CSV table of C-alpha atoms in Angstrom, one decimal:
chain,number,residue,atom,x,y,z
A,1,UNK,CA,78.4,80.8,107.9
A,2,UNK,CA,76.0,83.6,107.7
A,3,UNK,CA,76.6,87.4,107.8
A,4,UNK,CA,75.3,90.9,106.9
A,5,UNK,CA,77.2,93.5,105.6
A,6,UNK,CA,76.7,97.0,103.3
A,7,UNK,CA,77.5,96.4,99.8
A,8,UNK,CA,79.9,98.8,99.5
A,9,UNK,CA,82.1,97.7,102.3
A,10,UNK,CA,82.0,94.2,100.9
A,11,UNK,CA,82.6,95.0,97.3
A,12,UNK,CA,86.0,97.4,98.6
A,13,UNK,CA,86.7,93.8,100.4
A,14,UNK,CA,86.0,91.7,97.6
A,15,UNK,CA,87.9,94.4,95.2
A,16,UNK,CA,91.2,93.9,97.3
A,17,UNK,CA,90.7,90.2,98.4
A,18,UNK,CA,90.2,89.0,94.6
A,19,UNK,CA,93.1,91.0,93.2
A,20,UNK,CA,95.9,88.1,93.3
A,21,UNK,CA,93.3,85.7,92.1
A,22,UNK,CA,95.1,83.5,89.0
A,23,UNK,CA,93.3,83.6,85.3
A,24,UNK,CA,92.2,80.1,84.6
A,25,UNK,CA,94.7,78.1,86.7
A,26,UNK,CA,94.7,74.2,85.6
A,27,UNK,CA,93.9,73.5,89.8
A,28,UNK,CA,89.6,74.8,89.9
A,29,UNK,CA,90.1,75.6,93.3
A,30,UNK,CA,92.7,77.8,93.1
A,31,UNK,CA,90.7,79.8,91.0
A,32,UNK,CA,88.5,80.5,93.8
A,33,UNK,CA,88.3,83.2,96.6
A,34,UNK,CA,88.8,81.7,100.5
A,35,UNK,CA,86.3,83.4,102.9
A,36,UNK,CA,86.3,83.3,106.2
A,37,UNK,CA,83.8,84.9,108.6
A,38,UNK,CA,85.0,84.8,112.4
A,39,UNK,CA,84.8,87.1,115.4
A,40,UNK,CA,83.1,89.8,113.5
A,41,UNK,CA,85.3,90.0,110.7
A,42,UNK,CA,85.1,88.9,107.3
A,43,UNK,CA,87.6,87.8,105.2
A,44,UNK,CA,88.7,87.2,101.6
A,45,UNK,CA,92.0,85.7,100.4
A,46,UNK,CA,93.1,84.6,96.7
A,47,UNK,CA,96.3,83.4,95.7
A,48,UNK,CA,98.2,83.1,92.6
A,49,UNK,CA,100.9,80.4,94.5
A,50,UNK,CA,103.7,83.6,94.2
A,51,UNK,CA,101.3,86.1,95.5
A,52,UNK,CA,98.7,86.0,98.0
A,53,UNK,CA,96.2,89.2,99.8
A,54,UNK,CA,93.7,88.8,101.8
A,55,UNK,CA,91.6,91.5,102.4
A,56,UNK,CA,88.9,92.3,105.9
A,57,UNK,CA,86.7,94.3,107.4
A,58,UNK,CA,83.5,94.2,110.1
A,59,UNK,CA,80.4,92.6,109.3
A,60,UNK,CA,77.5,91.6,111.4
A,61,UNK,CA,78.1,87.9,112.3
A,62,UNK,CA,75.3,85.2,112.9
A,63,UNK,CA,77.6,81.9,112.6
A,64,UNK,CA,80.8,81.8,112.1
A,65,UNK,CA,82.5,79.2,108.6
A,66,UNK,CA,84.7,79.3,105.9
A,67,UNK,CA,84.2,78.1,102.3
A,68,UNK,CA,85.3,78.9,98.9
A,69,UNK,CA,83.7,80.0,95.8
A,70,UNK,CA,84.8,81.6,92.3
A,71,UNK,CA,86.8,84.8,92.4
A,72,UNK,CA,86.2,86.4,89.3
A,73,UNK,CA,82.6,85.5,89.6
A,74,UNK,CA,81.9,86.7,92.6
A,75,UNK,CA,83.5,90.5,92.2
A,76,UNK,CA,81.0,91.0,89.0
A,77,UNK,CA,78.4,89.6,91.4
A,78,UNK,CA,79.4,92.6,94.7
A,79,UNK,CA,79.7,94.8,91.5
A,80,UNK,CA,76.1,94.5,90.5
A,81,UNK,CA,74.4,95.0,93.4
A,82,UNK,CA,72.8,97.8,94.1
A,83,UNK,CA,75.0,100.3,96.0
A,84,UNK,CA,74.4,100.9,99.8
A,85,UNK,CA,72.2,98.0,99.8
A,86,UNK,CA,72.3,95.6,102.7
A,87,UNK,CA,73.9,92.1,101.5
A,88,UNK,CA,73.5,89.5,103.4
A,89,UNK,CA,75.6,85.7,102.6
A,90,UNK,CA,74.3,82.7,103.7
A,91,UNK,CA,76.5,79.6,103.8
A,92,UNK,CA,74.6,76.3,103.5
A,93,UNK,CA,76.8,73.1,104.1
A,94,UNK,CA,75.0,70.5,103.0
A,95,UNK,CA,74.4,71.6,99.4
A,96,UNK,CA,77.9,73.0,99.5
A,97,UNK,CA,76.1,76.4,98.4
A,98,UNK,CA,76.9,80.3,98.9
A,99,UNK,CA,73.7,82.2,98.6
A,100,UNK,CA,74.0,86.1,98.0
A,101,UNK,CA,71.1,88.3,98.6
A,102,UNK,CA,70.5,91.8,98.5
A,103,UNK,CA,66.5,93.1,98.4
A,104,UNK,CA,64.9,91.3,95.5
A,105,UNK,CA,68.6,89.8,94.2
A,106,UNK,CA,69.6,86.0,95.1
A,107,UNK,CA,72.5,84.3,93.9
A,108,UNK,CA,74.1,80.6,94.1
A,109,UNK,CA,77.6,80.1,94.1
A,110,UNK,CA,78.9,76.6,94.1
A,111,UNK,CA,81.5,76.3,96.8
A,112,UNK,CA,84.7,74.2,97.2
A,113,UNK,CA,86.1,73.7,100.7
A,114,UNK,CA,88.2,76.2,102.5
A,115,UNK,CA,91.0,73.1,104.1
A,116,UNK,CA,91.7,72.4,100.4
A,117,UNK,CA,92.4,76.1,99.5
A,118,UNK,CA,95.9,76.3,98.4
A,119,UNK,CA,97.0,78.9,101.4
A,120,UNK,CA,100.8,79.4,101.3
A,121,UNK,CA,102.6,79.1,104.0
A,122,UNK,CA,105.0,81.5,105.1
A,123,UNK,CA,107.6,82.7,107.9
A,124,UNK,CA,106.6,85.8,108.4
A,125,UNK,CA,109.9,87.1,110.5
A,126,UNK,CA,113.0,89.1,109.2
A,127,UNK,CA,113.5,92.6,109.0
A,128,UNK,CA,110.6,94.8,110.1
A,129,UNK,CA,109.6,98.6,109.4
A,130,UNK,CA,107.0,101.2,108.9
A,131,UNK,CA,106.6,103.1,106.1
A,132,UNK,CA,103.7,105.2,104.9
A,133,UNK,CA,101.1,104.9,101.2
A,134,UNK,CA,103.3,108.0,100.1
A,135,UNK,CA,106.7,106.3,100.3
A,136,UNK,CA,105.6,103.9,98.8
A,137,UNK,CA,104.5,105.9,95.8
A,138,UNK,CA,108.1,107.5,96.0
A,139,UNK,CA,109.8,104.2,95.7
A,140,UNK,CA,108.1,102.2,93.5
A,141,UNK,CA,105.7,104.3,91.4
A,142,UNK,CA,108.5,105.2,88.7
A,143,UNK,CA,110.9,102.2,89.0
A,144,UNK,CA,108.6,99.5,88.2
A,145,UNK,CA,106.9,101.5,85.2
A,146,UNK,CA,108.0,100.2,81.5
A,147,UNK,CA,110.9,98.7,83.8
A,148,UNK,CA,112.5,95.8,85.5
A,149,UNK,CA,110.5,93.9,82.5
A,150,UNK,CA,113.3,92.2,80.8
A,151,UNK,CA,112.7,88.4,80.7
A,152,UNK,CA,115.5,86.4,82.6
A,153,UNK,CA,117.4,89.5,83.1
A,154,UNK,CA,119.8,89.9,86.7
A,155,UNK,CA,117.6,93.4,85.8
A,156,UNK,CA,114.7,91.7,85.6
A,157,UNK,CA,112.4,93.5,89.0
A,158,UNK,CA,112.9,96.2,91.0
A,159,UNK,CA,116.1,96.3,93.4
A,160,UNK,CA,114.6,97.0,97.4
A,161,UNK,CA,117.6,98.0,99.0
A,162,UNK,CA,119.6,100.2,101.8
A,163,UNK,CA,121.9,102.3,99.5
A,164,UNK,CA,123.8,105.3,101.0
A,165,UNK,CA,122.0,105.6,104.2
A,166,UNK,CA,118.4,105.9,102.4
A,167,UNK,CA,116.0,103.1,101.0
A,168,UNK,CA,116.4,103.0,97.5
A,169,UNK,CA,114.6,101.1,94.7
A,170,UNK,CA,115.7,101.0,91.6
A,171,UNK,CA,114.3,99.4,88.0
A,172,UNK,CA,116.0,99.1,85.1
A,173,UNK,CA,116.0,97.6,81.6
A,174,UNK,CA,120.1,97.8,81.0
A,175,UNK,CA,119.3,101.3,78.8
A,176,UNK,CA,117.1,103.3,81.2
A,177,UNK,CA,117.3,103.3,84.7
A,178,UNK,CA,115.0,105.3,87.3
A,179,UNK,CA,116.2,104.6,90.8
A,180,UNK,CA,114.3,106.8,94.0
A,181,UNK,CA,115.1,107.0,98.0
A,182,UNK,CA,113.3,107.8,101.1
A,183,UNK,CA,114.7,108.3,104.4
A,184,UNK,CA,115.5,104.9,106.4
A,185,UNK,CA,113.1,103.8,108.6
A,186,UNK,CA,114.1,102.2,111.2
A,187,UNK,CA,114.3,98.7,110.8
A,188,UNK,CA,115.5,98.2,107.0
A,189,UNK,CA,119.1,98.1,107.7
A,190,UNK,CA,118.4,94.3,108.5
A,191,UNK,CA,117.1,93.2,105.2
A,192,UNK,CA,119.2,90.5,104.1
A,193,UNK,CA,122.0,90.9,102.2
A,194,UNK,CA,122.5,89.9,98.3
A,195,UNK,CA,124.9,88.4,96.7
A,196,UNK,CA,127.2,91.2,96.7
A,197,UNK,CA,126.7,92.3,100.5
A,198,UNK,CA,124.2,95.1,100.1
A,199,UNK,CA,121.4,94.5,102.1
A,200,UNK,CA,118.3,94.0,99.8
A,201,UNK,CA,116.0,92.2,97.8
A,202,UNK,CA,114.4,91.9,94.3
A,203,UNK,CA,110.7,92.0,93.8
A,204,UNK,CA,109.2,91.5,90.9
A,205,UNK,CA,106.9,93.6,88.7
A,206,UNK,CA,103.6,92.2,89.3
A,207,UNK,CA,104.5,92.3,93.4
A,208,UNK,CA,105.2,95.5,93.0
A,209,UNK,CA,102.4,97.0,91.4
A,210,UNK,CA,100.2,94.9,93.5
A,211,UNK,CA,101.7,96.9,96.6
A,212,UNK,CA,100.4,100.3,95.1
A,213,UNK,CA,97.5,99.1,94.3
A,214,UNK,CA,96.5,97.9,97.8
A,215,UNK,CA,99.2,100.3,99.6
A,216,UNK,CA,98.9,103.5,98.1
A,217,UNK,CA,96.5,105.3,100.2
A,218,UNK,CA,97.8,103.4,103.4
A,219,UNK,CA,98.5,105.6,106.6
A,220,UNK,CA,101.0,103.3,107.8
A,221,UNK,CA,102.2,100.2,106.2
A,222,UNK,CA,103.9,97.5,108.2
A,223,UNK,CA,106.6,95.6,106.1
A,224,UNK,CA,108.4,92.1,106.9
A,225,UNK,CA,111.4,91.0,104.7
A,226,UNK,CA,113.4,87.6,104.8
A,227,UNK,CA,115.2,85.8,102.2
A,228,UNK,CA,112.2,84.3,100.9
A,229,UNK,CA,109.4,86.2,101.0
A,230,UNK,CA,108.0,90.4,101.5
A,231,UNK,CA,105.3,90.9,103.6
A,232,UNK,CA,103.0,94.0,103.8
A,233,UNK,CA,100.2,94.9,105.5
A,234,UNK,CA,98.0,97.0,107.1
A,235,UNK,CA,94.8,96.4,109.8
A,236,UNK,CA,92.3,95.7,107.3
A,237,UNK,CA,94.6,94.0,104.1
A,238,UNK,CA,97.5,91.2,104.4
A,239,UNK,CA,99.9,91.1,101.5
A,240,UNK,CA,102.4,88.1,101.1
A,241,UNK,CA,104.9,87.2,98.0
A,242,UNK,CA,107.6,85.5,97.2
A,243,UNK,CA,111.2,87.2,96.3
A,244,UNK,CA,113.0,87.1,92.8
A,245,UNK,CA,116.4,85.2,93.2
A,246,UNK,CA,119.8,86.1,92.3
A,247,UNK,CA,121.8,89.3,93.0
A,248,UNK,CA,121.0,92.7,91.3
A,249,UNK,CA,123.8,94.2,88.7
A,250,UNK,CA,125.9,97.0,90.6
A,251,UNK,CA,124.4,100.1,89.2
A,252,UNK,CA,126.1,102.6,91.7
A,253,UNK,CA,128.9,104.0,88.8
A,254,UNK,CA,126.0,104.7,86.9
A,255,UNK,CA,124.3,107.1,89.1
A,256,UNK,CA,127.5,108.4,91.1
A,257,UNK,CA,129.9,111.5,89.8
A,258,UNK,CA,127.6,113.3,86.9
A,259,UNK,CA,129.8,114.8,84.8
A,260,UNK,CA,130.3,118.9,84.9
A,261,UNK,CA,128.7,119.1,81.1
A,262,UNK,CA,125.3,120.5,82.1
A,263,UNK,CA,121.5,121.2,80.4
A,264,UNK,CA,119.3,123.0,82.6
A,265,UNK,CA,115.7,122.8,81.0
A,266,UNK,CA,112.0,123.2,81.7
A,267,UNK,CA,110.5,119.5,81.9
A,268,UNK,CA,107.3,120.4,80.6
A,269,UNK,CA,109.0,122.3,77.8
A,270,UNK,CA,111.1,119.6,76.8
A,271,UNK,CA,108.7,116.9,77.2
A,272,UNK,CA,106.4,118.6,74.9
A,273,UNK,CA,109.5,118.6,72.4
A,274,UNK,CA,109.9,115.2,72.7
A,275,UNK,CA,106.0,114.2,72.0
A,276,UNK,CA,106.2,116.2,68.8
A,277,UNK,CA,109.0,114.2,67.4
A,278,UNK,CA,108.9,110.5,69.1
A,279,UNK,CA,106.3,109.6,66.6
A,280,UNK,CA,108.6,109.9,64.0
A,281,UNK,CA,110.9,108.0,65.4
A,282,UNK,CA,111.6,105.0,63.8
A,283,UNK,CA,111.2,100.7,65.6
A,284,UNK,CA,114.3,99.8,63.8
A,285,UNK,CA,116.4,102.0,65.1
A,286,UNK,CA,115.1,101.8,68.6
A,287,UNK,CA,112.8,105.0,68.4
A,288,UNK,CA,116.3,107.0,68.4
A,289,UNK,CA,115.7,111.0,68.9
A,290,UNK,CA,119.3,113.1,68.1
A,291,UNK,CA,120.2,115.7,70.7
A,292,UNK,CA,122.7,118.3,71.1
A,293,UNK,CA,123.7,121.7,72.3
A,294,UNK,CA,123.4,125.3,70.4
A,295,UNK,CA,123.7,128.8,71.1
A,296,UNK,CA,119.6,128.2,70.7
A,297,UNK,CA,119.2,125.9,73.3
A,298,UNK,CA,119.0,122.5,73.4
A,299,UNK,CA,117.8,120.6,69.8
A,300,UNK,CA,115.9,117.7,69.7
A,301,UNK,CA,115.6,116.4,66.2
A,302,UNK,CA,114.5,113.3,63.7
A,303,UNK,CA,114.9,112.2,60.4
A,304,UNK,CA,113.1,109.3,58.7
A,305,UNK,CA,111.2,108.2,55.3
A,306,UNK,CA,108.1,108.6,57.1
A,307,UNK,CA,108.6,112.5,58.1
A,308,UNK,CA,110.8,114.4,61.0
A,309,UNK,CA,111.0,117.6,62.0
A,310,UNK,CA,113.5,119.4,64.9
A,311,UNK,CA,112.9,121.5,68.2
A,312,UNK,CA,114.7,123.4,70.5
A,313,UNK,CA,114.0,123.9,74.0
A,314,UNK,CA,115.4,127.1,76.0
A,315,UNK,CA,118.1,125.8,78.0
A,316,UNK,CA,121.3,127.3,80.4
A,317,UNK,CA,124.0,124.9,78.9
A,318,UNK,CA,127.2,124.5,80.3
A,319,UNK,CA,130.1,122.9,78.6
A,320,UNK,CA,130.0,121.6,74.9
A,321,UNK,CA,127.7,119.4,74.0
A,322,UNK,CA,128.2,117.4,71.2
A,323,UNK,CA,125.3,115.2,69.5
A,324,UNK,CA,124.1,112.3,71.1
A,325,UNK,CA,121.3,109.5,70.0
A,326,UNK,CA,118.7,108.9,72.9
A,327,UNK,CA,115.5,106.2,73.0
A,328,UNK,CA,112.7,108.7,72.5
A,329,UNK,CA,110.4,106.4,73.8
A,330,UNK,CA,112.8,106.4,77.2
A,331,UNK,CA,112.8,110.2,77.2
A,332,UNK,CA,109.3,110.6,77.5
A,333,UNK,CA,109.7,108.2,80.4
A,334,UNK,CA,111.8,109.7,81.9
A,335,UNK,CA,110.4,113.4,82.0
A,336,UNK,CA,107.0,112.0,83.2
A,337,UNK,CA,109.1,110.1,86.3
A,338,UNK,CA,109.9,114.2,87.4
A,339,UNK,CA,107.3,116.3,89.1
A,340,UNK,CA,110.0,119.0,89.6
A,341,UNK,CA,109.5,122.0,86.7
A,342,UNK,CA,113.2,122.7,85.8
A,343,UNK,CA,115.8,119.5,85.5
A,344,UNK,CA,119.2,118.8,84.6
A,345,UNK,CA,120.6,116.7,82.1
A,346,UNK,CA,124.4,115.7,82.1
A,347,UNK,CA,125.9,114.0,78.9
A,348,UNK,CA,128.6,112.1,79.7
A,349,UNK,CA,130.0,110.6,76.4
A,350,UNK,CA,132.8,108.7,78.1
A,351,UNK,CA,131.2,106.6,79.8
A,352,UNK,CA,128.0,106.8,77.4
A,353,UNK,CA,125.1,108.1,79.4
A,354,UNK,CA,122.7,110.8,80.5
A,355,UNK,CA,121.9,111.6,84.2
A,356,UNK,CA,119.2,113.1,84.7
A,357,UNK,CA,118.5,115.1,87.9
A,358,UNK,CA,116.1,117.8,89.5
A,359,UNK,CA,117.6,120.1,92.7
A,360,UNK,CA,113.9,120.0,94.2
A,361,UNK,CA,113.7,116.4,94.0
A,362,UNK,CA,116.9,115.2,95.1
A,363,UNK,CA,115.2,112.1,96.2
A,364,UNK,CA,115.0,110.7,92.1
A,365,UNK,CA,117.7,109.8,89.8
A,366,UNK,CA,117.4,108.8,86.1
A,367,UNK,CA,120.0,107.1,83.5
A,368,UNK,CA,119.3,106.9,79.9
A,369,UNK,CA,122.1,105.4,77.9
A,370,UNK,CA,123.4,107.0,74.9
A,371,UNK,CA,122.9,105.6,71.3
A,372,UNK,CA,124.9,105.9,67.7
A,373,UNK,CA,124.2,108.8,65.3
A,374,UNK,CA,124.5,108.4,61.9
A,375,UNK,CA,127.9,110.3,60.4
A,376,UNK,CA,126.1,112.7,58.1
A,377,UNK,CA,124.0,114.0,61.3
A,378,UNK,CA,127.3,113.6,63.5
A,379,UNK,CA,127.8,117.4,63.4
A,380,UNK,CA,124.6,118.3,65.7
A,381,UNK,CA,121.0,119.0,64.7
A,382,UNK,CA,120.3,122.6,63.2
A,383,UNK,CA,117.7,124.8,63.9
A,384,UNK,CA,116.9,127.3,60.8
């Protein structure tokens, strides 16, 4: 193998080839990064054994080969090199050595071989659609954040799904849930079906943010999904991983029928509430932040040995609404998830929750669940 190639088109290679690369796996080799130079590509694959990208572009080919050397090494290598040089990579077989060189610059890797790379195999068929980098910031960019974490959870991941005509995702921890749509392309309707009959599947967190980071910017993204495995990729990156199992909790009551008790707010307004109190907010009491209505507005207040204060945010309120305890930590969550400037709240102490919803982006829907209040502070907050 022996190629040349501009630095900076082989380190955005190397950037996206090395990213599923495995921190000090027990098996050396699958620590390493497979390259591959052939009909006047290059290519560089890692995989983690759940997770595998492999990431290409043109180079100026002089024999073709494949080897293997060490990820992590060889992105700080790229990385060094002086930028818009011309790198050229020299693979010698018989010492089973990569050379590097760019002007004055030589390096040596030590190489493993390609045939014994741990490349997964997969059956890339199933159902198959297009979508584009910015739906794929609208789907997962929110749901996956501080979500879907929960450790052998059925809410552990984010829920990829066809829910009411649209495809949804949704990520929750059982007391916050974000879940946002996109028209259906066509296509999606055949993803296969769960547990429960709703066509879907469950990704986990790290395959998730993995997509936006390769995706984000994408044009066009082609996506493959079968009971086993998601598949993603555009002309120049190939993204492959495997599913979470098991069927996702039914979270449709908790996102249907918001109740007609209404707080219309400014987001920014509110959120800035929120930062000047959460602080106060105590671990132990799962960072709780009391709320209510007034003829003020809506009050935001906390109480604790190591300080409070309260707030209150101009609101049009409709209804009564009595206090209510919510995760402060959640809040702020939640109000950064909205780009839209004015959103709605609805309390629903019956079925103890908040919706949260924004007219101009009817494509985003938030849950927080409500929490106790202590009896003395059961009356509301007050504003003097």
């Amino acid at each position: 193998m022996k190629l040349k190639i501009n630095r900076d088109k082989l380190a955005e290679i190397v950037t996206r080839g090395v990213s599923s690369a495995p921190k000090n796996s027990p098996a050396i080799i699958a620590n390493n990064a497979r390259i591959i130079a052939e009909d006047g590509m290059l290519h560089v694959a890692t995989t983690d054994f759940q997770m595998q990208v492999e990431a290409s572009g043109e180079c100026e080919l002089s024999r073709d080969g494949s080897t293997t050397v060490d990820a992590a090494k060889l992105k700080q290598v790229v990385d060094r090199l002086p930028k818009g040089a011309e790198v050229t990579i020299d693979f010698d077989e018989a010492k089973f050595e990569m050379i590097v060189k760019a002007g004055r610059s030589r390096t040596s890797f030590p190489t493993l071989a390609a045939e014994d790379w741990p490349a997964r195999q997969y059956k890339e068929d199933g159902a198959t659609f297009v979508l584009d980098g910015a739906d794929l910031v609208k789907l997962f960019s929110h749901t996956a954040q501080e979500l879907s974490t929960v450790p052998n959870s059925a809410m552990q991941g984010v829920f990829f799904h066809v829910a009411n005509g649209r495809l949804a995702a949704v990520g929750t921890t059982g007391m916050i849930l974000i879940m946002s749509s996109v028209p259906l392309p066509e296509g999606a309707e055949e993803m296969p079906q769960d547990g429960s009959g709703r066509p879907g599947v469950i990704l986990s967190a790290e395959t998730v943010s993995q997509i936006l980071r390769l995706f984000r910017s994408a044009e066009e993204v082609q996506i493959v999904v079968n009971e086993h495995s998601i598949f993603v990729s555009t002309p120049t990156t190939r993204f492959c991983s495997s599913l979470l199992l098991g069927t996702y909790p039914n979270y449709t009551p908790l996102v249907s029928n918001p109740c007609e008790t209404r707080i219309k707010l400014e987001r920014e307004a509110c959120a800035s509430a929120v930062a000047l109190l959460e602080p106060f907010a105590l671990k132990d009491q799962g960072y709780r932040l009391q709320c209510a209505g007034s003829d003020e507005g809506f009050v935001v207040a906390v109480g604790s040995q190591t300080g409070g204060g309260v707030d209150v945010v101009e609101a049009d309120i409709n209804g009564d609404v009595a206090a209510f305890g919510l995760n402060g930590q959640f809040i702020k969550t939640m109000l950064g998830s909205f780009k839209a400037s004015t959103i709605q709240m609805h309390p629903d102490h019956q079925n103890r929750r908040v919706l949260f919803q924004a007219e101009d982006e009817p494509s985003m829907i938030g849950v927080i669940g409500m929490m106790n209040i202590s009896t003395e502070m059961a009356a509301g907050p007050t504003h003097d």
